[in-house]
Short mmCIF file of C-alpha atoms and ligand atoms in Angstrom, two decimals:
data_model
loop_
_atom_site.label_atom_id
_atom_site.label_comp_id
_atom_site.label_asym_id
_atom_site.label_seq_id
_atom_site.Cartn_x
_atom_site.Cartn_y
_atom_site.Cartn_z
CA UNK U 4 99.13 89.78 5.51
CA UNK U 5 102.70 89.25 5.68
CA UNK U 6 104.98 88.44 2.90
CA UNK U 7 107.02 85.58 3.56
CA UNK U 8 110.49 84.87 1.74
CA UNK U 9 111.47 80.70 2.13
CA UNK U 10 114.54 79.87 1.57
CA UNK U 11 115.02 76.17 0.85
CA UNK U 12 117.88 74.02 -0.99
CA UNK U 13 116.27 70.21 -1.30
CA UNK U 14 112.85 68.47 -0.58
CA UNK U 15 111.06 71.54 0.79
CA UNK U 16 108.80 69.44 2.92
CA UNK U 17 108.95 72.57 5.57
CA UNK U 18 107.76 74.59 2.92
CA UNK U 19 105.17 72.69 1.53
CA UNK U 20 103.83 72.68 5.28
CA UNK U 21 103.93 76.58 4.83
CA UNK U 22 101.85 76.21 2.05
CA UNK U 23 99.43 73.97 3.30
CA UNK U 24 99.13 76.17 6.05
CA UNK U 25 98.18 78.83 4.24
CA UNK U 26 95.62 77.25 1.63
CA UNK U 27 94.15 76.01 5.29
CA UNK U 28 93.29 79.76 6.32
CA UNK U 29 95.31 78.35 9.90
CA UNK U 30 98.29 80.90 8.67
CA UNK U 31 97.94 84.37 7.83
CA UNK U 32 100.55 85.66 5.44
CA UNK U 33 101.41 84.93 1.71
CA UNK U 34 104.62 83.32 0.11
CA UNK U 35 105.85 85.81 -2.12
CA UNK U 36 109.05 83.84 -3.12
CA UNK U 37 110.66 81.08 -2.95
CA UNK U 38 114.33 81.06 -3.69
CA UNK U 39 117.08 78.42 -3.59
CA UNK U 40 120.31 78.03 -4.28
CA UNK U 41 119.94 74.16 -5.92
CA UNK U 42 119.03 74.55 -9.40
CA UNK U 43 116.39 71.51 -9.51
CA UNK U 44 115.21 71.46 -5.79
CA UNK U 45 112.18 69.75 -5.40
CA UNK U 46 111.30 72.19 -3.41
CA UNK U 47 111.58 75.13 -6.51
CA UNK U 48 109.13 72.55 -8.05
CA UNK U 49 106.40 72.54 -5.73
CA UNK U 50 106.62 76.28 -5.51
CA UNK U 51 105.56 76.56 -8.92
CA UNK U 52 103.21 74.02 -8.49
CA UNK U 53 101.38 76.36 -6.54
CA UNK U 54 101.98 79.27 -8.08
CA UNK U 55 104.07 80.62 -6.09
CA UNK U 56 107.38 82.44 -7.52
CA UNK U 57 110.88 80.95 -7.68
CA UNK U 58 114.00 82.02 -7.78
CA UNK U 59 117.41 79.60 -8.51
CA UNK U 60 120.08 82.07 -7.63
CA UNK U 61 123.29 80.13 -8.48
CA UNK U 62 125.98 80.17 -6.31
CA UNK U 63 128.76 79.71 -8.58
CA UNK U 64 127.77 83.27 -10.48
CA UNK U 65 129.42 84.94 -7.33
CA UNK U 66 132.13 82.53 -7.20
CA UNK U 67 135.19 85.05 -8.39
CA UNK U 68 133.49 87.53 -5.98
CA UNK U 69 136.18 88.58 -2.78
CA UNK U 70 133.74 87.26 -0.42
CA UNK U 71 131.25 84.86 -2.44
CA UNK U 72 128.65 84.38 0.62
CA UNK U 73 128.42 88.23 1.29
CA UNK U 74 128.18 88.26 -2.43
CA UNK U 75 125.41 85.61 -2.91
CA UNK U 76 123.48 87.33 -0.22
CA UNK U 77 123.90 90.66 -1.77
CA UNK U 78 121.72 89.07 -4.52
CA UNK U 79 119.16 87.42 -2.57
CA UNK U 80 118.58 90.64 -0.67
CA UNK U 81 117.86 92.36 -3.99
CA UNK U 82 115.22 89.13 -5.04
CA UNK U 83 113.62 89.46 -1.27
CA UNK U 84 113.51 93.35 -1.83
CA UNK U 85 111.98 92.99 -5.38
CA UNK U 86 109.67 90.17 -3.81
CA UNK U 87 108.55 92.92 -1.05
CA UNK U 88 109.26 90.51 1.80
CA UNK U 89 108.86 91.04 5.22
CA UNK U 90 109.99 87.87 7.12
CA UNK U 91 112.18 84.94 5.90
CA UNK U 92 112.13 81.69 6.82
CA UNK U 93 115.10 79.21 6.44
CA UNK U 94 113.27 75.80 5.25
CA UNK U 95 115.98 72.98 4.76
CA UNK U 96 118.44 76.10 3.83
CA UNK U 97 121.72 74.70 3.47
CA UNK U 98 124.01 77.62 3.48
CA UNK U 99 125.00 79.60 6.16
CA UNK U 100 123.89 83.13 5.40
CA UNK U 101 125.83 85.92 6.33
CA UNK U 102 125.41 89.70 8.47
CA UNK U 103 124.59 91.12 5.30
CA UNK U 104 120.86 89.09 5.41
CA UNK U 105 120.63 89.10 8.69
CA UNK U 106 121.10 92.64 9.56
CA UNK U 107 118.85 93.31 6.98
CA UNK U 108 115.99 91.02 8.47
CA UNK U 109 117.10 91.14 12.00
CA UNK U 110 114.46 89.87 14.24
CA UNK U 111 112.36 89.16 10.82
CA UNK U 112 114.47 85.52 9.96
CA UNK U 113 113.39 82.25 11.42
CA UNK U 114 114.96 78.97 10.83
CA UNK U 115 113.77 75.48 11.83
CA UNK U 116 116.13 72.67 12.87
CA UNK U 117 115.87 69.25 13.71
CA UNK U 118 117.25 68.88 17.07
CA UNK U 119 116.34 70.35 20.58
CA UNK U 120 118.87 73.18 20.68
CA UNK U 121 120.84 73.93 21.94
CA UNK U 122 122.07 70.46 21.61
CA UNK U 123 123.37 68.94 18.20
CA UNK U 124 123.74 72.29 16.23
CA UNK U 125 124.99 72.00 12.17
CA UNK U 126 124.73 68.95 10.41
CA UNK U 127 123.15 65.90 10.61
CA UNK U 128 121.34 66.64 13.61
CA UNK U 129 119.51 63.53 13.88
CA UNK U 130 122.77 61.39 13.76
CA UNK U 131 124.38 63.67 16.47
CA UNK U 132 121.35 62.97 18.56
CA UNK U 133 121.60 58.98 18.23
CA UNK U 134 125.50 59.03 18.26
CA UNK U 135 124.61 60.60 21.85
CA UNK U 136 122.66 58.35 23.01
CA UNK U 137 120.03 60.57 23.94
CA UNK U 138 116.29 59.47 25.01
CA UNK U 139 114.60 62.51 23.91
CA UNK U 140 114.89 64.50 20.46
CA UNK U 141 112.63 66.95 18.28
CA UNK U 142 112.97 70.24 16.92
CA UNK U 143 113.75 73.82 16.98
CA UNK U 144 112.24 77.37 15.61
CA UNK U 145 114.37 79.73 16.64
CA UNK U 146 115.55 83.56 15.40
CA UNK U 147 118.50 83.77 13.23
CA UNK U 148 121.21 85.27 14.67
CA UNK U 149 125.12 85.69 13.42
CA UNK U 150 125.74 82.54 15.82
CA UNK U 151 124.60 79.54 13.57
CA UNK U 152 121.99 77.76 15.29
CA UNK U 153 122.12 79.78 18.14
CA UNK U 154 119.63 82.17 18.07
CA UNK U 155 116.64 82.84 20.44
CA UNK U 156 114.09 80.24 20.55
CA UNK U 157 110.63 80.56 19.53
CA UNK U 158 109.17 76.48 19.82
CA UNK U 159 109.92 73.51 20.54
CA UNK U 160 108.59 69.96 20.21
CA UNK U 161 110.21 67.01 21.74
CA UNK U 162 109.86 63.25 20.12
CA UNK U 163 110.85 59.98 22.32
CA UNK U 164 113.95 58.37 20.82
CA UNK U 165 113.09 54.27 20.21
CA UNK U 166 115.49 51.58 21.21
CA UNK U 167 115.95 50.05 17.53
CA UNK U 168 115.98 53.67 15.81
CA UNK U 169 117.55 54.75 12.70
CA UNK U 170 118.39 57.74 11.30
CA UNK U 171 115.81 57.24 8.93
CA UNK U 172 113.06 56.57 11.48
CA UNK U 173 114.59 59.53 14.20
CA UNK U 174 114.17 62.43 11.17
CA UNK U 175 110.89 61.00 9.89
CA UNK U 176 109.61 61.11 13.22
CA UNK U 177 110.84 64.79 13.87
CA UNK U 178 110.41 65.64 10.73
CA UNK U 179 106.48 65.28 10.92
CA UNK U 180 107.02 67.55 13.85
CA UNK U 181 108.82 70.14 11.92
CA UNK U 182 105.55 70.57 9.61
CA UNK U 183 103.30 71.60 12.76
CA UNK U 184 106.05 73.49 14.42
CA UNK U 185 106.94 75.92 12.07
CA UNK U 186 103.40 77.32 10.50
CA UNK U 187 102.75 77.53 14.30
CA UNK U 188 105.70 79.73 14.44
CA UNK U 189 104.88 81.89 11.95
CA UNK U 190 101.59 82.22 12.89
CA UNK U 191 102.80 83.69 16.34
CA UNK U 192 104.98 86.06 14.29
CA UNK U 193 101.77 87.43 12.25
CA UNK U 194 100.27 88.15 15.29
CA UNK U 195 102.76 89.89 17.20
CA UNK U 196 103.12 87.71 20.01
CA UNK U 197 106.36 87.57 20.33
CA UNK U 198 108.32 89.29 22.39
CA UNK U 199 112.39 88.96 22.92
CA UNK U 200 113.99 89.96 25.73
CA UNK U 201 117.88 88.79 25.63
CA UNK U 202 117.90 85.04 25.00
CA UNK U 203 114.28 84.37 25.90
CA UNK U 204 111.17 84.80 23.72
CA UNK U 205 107.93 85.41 25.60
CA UNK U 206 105.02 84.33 23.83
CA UNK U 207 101.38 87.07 24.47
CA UNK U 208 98.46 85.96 25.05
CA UNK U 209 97.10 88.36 23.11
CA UNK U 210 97.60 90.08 19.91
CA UNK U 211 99.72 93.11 19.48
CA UNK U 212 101.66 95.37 17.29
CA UNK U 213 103.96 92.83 15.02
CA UNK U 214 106.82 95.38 13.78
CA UNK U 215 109.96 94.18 14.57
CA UNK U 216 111.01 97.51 16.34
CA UNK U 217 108.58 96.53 19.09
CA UNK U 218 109.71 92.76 19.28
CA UNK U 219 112.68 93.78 21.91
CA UNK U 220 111.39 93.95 25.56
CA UNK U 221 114.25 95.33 28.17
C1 LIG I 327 114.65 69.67 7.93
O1 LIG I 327 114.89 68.58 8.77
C2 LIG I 327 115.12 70.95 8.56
O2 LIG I 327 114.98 70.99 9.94
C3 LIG I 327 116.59 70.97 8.21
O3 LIG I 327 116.64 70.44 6.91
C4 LIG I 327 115.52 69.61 6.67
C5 LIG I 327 114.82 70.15 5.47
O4 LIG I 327 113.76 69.38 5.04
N1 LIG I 327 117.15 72.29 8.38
P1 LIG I 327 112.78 69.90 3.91
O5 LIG I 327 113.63 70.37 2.74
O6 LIG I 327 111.97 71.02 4.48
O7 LIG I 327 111.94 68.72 3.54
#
């Protein structure tokens, strides 16, 4: 089974859907940590609940550091090494992490967003999306790549925007979307169906090899 790392700063309502996933039997892998960079994040919290490590890696310990986000990553590579992860998800992960992770989990990092990308990338998606005036939203699993937001997508799920919405209602409403789109994802991982050949993913029909090595297609 694969080890996940989830990396989360607030609510962790992607990661409880992880977890739920997984006490369902519809996911195969484990959560070996859980780390975040909020000391009191909810989402820490329901970690434990489970009994599931976490790990509150403070940002401001790095602060004097030449580059503090190389830094900080430096030390969560060491926690997802000592964790023996495999693949790392970005759950409601509110820093931008830098080459040093991602080179080290290239093609092994997925992050979920709440917007059909590649519209409305970095903050308040949602917002972006009504500012717009768009018809359409939803959300995004896609590979992380140095461009934030920009990587190649895995899913997608679109939700119908309502005359009288609000943020509130617009994020709820992708936000329940989020929770099926993401164990889905992972699920496709852990049975190396993916496939990435420049910007596109190809999803198998059938079960393969799920190294990363063999994720690249020409
Ligand atoms: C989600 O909307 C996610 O797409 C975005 O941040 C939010 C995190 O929510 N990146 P939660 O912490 O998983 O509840």
């Amino acid at each position: 089974m694969i080890r996940l790392g989830v990396l989360a700063s607030g609510r962790g309502s992607n990661l409880q859907a992880i977890i739920d996933a997984i006490e369902a039997e519809t996911i195969t892998a484990n959560v070996a940590v859980v780390i975040g960079n909020k000391e009191r994040a909810p989402a820490l919290a329901r970690a434990e609940r489970h009994g599931v490590p976490s790990v509150f890696l403070d940002p401001k310990s790095v602060a004097d550091a030449p580059d503090p986000r190389e830094a900080y990553d430096r030390q969560l590579l060491e926690q997802l090494k000592r964790y023996e992860v495999e693949f790392v998800i970005l759950a409601g992960y509110m820093k931008i992490v830098t080459p040093v992770l991602i080179r080290a989990y290239e093609w092994r990092m997925m992050n979920v967003h709440p917007s059909l990308l590649p519209s409305f990338p970095g903050l308040n998606a949602q917002r972006q999306a009504l500012d717009h005036g768009v018809k359409v939203a939803g959300c995004t699993v896609h590979f992380v790549t140095e461009t934030v937001d920009e990587g190649p997508i895995i899913l997608q799920r679109a939700v119908p925007v309502h005359e009288d919405d609000t943020v509130d209602a617009l994020s709820d409403r992708i936000l329940k979307e989020e929770h099926r789109l993401l164990p889905e994802a992972i699920q496709l991982f852990a049975e190396g169906r993916i496939r990435v050949k420049g910007q596109r993913v190809h999803i198998r029909h059938e079960s393969l090899d799920c190294r990363p090595e063999t994720l690249l297609i020409e």
